[in-house]
PDB file of C-alpha atoms and ligand atoms in Angstrom:
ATOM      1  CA  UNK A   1     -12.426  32.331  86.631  1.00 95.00           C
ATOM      2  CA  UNK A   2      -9.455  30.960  84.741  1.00 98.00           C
ATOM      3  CA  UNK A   3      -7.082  33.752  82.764  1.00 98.00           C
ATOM      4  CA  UNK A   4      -4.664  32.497  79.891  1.00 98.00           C
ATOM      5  CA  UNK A   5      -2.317  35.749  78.884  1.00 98.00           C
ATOM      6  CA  UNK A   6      -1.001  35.583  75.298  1.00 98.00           C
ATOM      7  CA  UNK A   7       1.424  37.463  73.585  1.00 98.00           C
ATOM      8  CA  UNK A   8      -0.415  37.691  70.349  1.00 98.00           C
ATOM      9  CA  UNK A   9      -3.566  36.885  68.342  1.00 98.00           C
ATOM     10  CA  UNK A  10      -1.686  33.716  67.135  1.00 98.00           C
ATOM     11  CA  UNK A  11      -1.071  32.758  70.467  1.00 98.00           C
ATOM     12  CA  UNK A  12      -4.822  33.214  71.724  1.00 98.00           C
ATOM     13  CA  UNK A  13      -6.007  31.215  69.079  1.00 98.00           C
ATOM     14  CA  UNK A  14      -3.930  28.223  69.169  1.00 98.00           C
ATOM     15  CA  UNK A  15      -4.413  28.232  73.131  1.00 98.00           C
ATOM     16  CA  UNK A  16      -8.562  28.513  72.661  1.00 98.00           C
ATOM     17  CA  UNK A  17      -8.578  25.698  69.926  1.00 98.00           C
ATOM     18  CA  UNK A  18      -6.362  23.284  72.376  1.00 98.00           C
ATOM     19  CA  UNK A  19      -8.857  23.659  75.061  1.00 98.00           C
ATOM     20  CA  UNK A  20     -11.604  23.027  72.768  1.00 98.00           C
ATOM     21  CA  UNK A  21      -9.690  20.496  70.952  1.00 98.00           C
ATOM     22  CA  UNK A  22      -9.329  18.253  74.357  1.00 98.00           C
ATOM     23  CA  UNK A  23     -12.675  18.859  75.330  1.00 98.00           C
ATOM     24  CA  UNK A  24     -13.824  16.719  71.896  1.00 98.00           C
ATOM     25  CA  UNK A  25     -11.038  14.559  72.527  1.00 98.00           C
ATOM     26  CA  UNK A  26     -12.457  13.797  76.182  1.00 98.00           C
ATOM     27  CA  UNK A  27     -16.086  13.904  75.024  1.00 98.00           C
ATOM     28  CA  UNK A  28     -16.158  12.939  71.731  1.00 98.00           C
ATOM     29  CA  UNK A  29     -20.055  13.425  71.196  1.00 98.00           C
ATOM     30  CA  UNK A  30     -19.864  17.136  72.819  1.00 98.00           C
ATOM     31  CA  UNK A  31     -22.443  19.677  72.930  1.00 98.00           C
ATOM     32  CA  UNK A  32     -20.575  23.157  71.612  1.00 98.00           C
ATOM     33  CA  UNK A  33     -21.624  26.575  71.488  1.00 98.00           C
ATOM     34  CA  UNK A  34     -20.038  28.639  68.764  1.00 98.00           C
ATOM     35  CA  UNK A  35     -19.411  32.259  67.956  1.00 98.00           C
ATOM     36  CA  UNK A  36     -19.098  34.367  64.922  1.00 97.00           C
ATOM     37  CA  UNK A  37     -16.817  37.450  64.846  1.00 96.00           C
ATOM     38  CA  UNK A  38     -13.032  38.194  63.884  1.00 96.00           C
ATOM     39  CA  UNK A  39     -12.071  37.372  67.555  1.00 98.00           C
ATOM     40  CA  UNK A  40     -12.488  33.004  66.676  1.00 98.00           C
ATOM     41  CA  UNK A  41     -11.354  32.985  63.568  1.00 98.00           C
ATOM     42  CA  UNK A  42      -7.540  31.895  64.452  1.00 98.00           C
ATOM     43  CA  UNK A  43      -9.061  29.447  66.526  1.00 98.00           C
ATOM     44  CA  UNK A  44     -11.533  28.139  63.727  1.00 98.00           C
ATOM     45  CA  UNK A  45      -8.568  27.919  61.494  1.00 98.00           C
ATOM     46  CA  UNK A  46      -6.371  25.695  64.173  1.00 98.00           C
ATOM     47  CA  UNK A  47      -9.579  23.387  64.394  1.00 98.00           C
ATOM     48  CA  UNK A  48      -9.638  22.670  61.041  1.00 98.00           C
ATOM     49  CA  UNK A  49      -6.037  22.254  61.014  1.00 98.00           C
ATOM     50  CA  UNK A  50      -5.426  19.888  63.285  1.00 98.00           C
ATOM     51  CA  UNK A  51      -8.953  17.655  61.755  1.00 98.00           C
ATOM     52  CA  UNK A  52      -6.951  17.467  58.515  1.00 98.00           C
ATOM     53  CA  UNK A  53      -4.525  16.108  60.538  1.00 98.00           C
ATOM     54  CA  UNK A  54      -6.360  13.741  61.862  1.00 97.00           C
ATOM     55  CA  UNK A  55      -5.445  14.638  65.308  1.00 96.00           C
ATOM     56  CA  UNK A  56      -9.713  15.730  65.600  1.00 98.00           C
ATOM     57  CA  UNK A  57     -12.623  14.279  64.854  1.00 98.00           C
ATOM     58  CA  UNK A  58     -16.188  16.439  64.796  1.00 98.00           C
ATOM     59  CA  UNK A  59     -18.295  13.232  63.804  1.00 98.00           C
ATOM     60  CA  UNK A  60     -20.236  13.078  66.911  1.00 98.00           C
ATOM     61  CA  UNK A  61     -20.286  16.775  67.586  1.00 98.00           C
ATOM     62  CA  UNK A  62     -23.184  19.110  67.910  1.00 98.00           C
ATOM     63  CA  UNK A  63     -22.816  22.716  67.526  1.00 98.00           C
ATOM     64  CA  UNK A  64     -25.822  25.291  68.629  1.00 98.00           C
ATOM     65  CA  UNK A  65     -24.658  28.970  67.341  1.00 98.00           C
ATOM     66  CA  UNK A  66     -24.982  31.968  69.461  1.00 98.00           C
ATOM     67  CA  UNK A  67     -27.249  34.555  66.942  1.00 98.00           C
ATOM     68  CA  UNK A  68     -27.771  35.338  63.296  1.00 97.00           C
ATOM     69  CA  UNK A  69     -28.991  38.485  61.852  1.00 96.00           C
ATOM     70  CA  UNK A  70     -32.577  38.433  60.904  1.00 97.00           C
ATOM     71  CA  UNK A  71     -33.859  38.759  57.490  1.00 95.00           C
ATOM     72  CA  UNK A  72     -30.655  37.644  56.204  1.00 95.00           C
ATOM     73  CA  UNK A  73     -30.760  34.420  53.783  1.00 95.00           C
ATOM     74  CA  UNK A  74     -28.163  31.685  54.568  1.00 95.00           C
ATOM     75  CA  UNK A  75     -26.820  31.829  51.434  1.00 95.00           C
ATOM     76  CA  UNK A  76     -25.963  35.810  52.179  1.00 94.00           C
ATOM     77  CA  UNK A  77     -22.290  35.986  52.291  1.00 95.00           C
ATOM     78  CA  UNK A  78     -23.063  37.870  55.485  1.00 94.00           C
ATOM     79  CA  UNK A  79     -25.416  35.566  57.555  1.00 96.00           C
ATOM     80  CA  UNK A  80     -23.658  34.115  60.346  1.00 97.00           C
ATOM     81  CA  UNK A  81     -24.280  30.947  58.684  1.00 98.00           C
ATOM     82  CA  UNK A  82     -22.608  31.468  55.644  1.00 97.00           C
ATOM     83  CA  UNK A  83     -19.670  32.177  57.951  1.00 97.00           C
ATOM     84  CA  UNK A  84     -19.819  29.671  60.070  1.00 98.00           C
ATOM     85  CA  UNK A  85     -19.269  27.140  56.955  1.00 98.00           C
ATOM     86  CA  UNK A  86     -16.832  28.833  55.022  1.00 98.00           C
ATOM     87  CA  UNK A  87     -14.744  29.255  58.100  1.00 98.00           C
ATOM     88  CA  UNK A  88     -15.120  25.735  60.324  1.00 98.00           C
ATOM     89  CA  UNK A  89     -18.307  23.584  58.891  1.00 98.00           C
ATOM     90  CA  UNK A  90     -17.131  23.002  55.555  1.00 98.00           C
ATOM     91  CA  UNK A  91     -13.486  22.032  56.399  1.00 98.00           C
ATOM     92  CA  UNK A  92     -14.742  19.474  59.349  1.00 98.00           C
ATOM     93  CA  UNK A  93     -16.694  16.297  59.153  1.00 98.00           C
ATOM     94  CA  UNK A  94     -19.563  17.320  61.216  1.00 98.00           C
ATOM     95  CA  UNK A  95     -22.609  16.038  59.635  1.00 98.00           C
ATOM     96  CA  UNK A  96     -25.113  18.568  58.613  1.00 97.00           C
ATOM     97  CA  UNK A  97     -27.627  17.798  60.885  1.00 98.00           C
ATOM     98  CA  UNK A  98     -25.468  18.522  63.557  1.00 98.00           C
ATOM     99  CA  UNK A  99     -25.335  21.816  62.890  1.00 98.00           C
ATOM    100  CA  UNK A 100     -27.693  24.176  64.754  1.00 98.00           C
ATOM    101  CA  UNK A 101     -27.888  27.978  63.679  1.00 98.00           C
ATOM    102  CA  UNK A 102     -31.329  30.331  63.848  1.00 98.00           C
ATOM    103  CA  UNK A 103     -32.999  30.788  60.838  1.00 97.00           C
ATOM    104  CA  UNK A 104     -33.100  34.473  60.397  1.00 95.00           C
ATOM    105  CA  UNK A 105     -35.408  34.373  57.499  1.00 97.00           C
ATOM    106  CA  UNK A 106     -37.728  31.970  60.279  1.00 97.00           C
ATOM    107  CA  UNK A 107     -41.477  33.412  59.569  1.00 96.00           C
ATOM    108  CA  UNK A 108     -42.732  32.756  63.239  1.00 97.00           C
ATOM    109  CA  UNK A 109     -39.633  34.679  65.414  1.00 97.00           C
ATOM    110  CA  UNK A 110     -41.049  33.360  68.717  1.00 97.00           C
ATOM    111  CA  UNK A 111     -41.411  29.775  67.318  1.00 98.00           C
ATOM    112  CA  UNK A 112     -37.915  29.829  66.162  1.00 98.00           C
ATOM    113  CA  UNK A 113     -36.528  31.281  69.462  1.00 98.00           C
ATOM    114  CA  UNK A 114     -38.551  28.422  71.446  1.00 98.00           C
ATOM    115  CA  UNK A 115     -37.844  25.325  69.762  1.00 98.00           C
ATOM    116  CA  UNK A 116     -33.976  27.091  69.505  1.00 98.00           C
ATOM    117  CA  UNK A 117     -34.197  26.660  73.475  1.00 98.00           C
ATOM    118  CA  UNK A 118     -36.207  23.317  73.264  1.00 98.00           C
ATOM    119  CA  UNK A 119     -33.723  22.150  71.317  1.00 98.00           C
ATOM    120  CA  UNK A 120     -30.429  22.586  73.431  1.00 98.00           C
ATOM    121  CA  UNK A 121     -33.073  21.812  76.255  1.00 98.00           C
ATOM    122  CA  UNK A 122     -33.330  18.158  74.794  1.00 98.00           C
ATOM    123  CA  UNK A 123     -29.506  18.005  73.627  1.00 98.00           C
ATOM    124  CA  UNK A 124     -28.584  18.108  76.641  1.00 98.00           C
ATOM    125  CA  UNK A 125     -27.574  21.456  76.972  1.00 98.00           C
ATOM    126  CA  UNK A 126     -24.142  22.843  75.931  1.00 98.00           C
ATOM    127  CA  UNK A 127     -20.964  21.548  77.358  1.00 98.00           C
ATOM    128  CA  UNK A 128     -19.030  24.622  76.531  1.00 98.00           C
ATOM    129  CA  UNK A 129     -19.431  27.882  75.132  1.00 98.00           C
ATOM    130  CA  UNK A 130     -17.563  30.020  73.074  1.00 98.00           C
ATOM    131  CA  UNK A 131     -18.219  33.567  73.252  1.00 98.00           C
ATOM    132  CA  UNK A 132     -16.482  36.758  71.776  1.00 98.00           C
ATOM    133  CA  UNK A 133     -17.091  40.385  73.575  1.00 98.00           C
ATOM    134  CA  UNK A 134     -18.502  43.449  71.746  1.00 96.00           C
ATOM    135  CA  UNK A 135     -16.855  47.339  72.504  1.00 95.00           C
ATOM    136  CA  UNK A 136     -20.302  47.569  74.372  1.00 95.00           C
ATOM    137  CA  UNK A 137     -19.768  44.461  76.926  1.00 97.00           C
ATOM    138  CA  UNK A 138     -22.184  42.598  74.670  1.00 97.00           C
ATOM    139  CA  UNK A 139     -21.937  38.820  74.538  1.00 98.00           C
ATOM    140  CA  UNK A 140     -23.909  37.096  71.530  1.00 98.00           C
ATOM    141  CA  UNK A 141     -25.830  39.651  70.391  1.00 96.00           C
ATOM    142  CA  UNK A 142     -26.959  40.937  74.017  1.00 97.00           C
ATOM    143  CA  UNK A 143     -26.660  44.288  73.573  1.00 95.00           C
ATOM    144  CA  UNK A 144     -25.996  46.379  77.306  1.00 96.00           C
ATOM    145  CA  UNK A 145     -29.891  46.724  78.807  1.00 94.00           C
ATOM    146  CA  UNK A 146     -32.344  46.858  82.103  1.00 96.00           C
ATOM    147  CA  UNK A 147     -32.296  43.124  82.612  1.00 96.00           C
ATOM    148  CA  UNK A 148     -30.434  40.271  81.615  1.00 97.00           C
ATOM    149  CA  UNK A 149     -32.743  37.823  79.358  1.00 96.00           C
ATOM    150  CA  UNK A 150     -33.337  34.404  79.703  1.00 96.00           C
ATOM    151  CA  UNK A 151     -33.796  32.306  76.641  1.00 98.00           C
ATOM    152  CA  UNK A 152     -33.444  32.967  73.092  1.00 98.00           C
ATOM    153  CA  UNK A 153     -35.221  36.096  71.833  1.00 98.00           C
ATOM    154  CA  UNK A 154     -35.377  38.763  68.647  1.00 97.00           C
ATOM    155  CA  UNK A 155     -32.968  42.082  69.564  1.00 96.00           C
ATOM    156  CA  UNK A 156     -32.732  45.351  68.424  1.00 94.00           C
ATOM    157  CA  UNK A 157     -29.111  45.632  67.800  1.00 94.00           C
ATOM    158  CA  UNK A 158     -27.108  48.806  68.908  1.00 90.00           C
ATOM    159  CA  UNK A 159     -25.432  51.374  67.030  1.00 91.00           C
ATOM    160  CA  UNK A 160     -22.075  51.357  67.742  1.00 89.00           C
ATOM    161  CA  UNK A 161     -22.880  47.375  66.949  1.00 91.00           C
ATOM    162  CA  UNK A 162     -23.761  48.006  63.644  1.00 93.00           C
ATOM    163  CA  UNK A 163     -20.677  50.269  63.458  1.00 92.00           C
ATOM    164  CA  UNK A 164     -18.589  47.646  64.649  1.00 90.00           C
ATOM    165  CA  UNK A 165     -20.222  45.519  62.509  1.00 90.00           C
ATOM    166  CA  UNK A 166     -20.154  47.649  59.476  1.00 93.00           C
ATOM    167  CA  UNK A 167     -16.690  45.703  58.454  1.00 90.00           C
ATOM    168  CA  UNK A 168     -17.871  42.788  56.757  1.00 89.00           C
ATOM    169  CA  UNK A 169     -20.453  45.288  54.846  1.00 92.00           C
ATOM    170  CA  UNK A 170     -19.795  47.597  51.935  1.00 90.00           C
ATOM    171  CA  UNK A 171     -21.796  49.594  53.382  1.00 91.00           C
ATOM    172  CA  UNK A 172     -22.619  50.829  57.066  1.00 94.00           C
ATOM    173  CA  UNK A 173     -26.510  50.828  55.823  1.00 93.00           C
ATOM    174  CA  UNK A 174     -26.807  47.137  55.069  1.00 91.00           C
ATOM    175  CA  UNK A 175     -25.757  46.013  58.225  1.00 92.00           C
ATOM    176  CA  UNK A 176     -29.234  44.264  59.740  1.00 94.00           C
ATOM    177  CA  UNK A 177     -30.997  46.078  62.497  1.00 95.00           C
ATOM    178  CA  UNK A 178     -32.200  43.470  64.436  1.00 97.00           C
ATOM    179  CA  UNK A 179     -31.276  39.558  64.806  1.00 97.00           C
ATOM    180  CA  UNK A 180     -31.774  36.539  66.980  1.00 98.00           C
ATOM    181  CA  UNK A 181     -29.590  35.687  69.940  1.00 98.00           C
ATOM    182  CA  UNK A 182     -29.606  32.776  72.827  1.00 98.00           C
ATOM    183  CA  UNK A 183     -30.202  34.658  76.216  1.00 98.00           C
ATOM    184  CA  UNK A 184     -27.818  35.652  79.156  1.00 98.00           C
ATOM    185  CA  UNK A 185     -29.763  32.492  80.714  1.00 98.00           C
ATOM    186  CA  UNK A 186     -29.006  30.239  77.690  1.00 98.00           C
ATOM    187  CA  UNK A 187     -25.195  31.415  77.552  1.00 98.00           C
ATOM    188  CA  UNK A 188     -24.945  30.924  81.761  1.00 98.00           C
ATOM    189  CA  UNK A 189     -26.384  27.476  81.500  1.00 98.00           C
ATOM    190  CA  UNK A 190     -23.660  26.262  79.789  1.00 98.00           C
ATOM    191  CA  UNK A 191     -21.245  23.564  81.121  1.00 98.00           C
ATOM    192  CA  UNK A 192     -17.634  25.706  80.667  1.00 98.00           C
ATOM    193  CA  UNK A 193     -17.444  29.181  79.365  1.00 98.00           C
ATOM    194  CA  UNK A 194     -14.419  30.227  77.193  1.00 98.00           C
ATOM    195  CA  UNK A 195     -14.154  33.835  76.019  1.00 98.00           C
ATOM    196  CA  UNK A 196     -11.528  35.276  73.737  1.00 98.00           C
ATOM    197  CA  UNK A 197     -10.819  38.857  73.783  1.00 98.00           C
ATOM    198  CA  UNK A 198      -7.991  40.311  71.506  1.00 98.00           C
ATOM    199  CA  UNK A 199      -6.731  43.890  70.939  1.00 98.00           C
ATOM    200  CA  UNK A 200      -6.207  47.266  73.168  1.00 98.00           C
ATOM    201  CA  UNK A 201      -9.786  48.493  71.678  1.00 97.00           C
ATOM    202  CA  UNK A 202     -11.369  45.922  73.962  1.00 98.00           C
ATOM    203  CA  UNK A 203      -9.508  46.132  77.025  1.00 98.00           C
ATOM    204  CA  UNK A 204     -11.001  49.079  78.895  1.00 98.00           C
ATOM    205  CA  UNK A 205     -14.199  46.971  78.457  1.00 98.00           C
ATOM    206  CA  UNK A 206     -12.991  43.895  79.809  1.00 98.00           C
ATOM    207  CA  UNK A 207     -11.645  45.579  82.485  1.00 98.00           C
ATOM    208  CA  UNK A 208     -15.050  46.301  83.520  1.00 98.00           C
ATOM    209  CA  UNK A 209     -16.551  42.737  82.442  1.00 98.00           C
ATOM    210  CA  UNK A 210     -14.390  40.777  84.644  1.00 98.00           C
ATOM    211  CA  UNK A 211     -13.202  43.357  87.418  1.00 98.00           C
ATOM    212  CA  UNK A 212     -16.793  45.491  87.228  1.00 98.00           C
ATOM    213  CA  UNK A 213     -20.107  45.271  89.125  1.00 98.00           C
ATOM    214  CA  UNK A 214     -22.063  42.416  87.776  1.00 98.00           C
ATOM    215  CA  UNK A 215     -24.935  44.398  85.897  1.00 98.00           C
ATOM    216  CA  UNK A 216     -26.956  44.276  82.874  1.00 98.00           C
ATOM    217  CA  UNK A 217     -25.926  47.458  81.528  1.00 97.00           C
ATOM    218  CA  UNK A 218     -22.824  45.285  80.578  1.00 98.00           C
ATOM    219  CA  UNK A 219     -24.046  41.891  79.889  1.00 98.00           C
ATOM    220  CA  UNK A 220     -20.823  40.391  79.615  1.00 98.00           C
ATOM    221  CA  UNK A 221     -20.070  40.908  83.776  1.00 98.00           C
ATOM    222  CA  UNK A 222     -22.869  38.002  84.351  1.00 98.00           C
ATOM    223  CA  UNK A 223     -19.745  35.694  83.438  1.00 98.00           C
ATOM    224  CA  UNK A 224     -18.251  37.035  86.747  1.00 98.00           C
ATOM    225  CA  UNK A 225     -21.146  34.713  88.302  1.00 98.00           C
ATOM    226  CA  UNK A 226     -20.414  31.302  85.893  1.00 98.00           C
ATOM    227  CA  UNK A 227     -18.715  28.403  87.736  1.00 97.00           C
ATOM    228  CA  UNK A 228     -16.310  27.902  84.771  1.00 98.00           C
ATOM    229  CA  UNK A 229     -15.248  30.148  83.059  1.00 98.00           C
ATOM    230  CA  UNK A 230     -11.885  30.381  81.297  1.00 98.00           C
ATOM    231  CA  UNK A 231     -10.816  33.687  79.309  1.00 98.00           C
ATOM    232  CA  UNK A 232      -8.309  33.488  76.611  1.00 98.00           C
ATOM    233  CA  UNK A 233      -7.087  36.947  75.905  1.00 98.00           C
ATOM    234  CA  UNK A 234      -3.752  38.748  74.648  1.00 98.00           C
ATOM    235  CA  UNK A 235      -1.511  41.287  76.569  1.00 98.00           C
ATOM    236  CA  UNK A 236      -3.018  44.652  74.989  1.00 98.00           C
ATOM    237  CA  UNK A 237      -6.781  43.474  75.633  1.00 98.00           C
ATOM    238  CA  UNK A 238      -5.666  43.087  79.664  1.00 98.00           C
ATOM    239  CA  UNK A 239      -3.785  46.112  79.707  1.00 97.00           C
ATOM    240  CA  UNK A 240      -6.294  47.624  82.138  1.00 96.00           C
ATOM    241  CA  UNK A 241      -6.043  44.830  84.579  1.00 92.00           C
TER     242      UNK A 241
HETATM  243  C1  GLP B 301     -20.822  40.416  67.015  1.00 68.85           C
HETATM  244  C2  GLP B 301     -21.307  39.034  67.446  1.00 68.85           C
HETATM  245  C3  GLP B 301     -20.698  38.606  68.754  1.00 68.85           C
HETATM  246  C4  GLP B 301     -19.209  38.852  68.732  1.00 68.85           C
HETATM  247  C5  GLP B 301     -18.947  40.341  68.630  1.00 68.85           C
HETATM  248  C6  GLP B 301     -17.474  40.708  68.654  1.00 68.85           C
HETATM  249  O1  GLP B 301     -21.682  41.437  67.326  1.00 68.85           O
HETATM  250  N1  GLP B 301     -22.721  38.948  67.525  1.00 68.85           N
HETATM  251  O2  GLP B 301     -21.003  37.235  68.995  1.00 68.85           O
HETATM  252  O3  GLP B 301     -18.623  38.333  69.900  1.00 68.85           O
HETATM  253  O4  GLP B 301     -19.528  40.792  67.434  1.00 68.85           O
HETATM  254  O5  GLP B 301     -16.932  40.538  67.390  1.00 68.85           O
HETATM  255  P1  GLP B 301     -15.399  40.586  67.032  1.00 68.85           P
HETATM  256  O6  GLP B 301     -14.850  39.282  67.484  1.00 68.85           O
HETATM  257  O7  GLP B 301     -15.350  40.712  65.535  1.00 68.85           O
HETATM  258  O8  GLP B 301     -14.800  41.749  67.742  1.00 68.85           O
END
């Protein structure tokens, strides 16, 4: 496992969107998995940046998403896909159909989860991932449990989650209960790994994600077992390392 200290959020970000700049500059047709959360969105902002620039180029990208809340329309200002395009999609030149989220209005759940799988399956699967941790160790929208899944699948989403969560609500209350998430097995498949952490709220739990037994109960600790994995994260979030 590969650790990048940085001073500052700004710092973080521009280092996580240089290693995923060069890995579309190397492979120009590359497989990506994305994340939603506060934690990318410096990096998100560099990428589109630097494509204005001319410096990248997303035409022959694919991106697969991590989750998306269920029963939440894509046009909801909320849905991961909403944010997704305000934030990178719309200020790239990835073509639409490049673009792979859940559905979380999907009315077969298991259909949606299986062709999700069959669908990175046949892509090739995904070169690298980027992932964001919750307070909870949870990676996507794994929440901490008895066993680490396998493919894509429907979760119940935890409270201090939907706490956590609650932010980019009005209200706590109409944060979704449940969504859709690619498994611990999807996430672990994937070529290179590259997590950002920021902020001292996070590191007592990345302490025990990358320095902790390896255990479900904090899904993010499977990474300890990935090949390649590089973690981007500033000075407060190590603090406990
Ligand atoms: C959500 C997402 C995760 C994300 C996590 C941390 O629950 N499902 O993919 O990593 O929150 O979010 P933040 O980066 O805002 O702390």
């Amino acid at each position: 496992m590969k650790l990048i200290r940085t001073k500052n959020y700004e710092e973080m970000s521009l280092r996580a969107a240089a290693l995923l700049a060069s890995q579309i500059i190397r492979k120009p047709d590359s497989v990506l998995g994305l994340a939603t959360g506060a934690t990318p969105l410096g990096m998100y902002g560099f990428l589109v940046d630097w494509y204005r620039k001319g410096v990248l180029d997303f035409r022959d990208v694919q991106t697969w998403n991590l989750d998306e809340y269920l029963g939440v329309q894509k046009v909801d200002s909320h849905s991961y896909y909403y944010f997704m395009h305000k934030n990178l999609f719309d200020g790239i030149n990835i073509p639409e159909e490049s673009i792979h989220m859940l559905d979380g209005m999907a009315e077969d759940i298991g259909h949606e989860c299986a062709a999700y799988d069959e669908g990175i399956r046949k892509a090739g699967g995904i070169d690298l991932q980027v992932l964001g941790l919750g307070h909870d160790g949870h990676i996507a929208f794994n929440e901490p449990e008895k066993f680490f899944s396998a493919g894509t699948h429907c979760v119940a989403i935890n409270k201090s989650t939907i706490r956590a969560n609650a932010r980019f609500f009005l209200k706590e209350e109409e944060v979704p209960k449940k969504a859709m998430t690619m498994g611990i097995g999807n996430i672990m498949a994937a070529g290179k790994i590259l997590l950002l952490v920021c902020g001292a709220d996070k590191a007592e739990i990345l302490q025990r994600v990358l320095q902790g037994p390896v255990a479900p109960e904090i899904p993010g600790s499977i990474l300890q077992f990935h090949q390649n994995v590089t973690v981007v994260a500033t000075e407060d979030a190590l603090r406990e390392m």
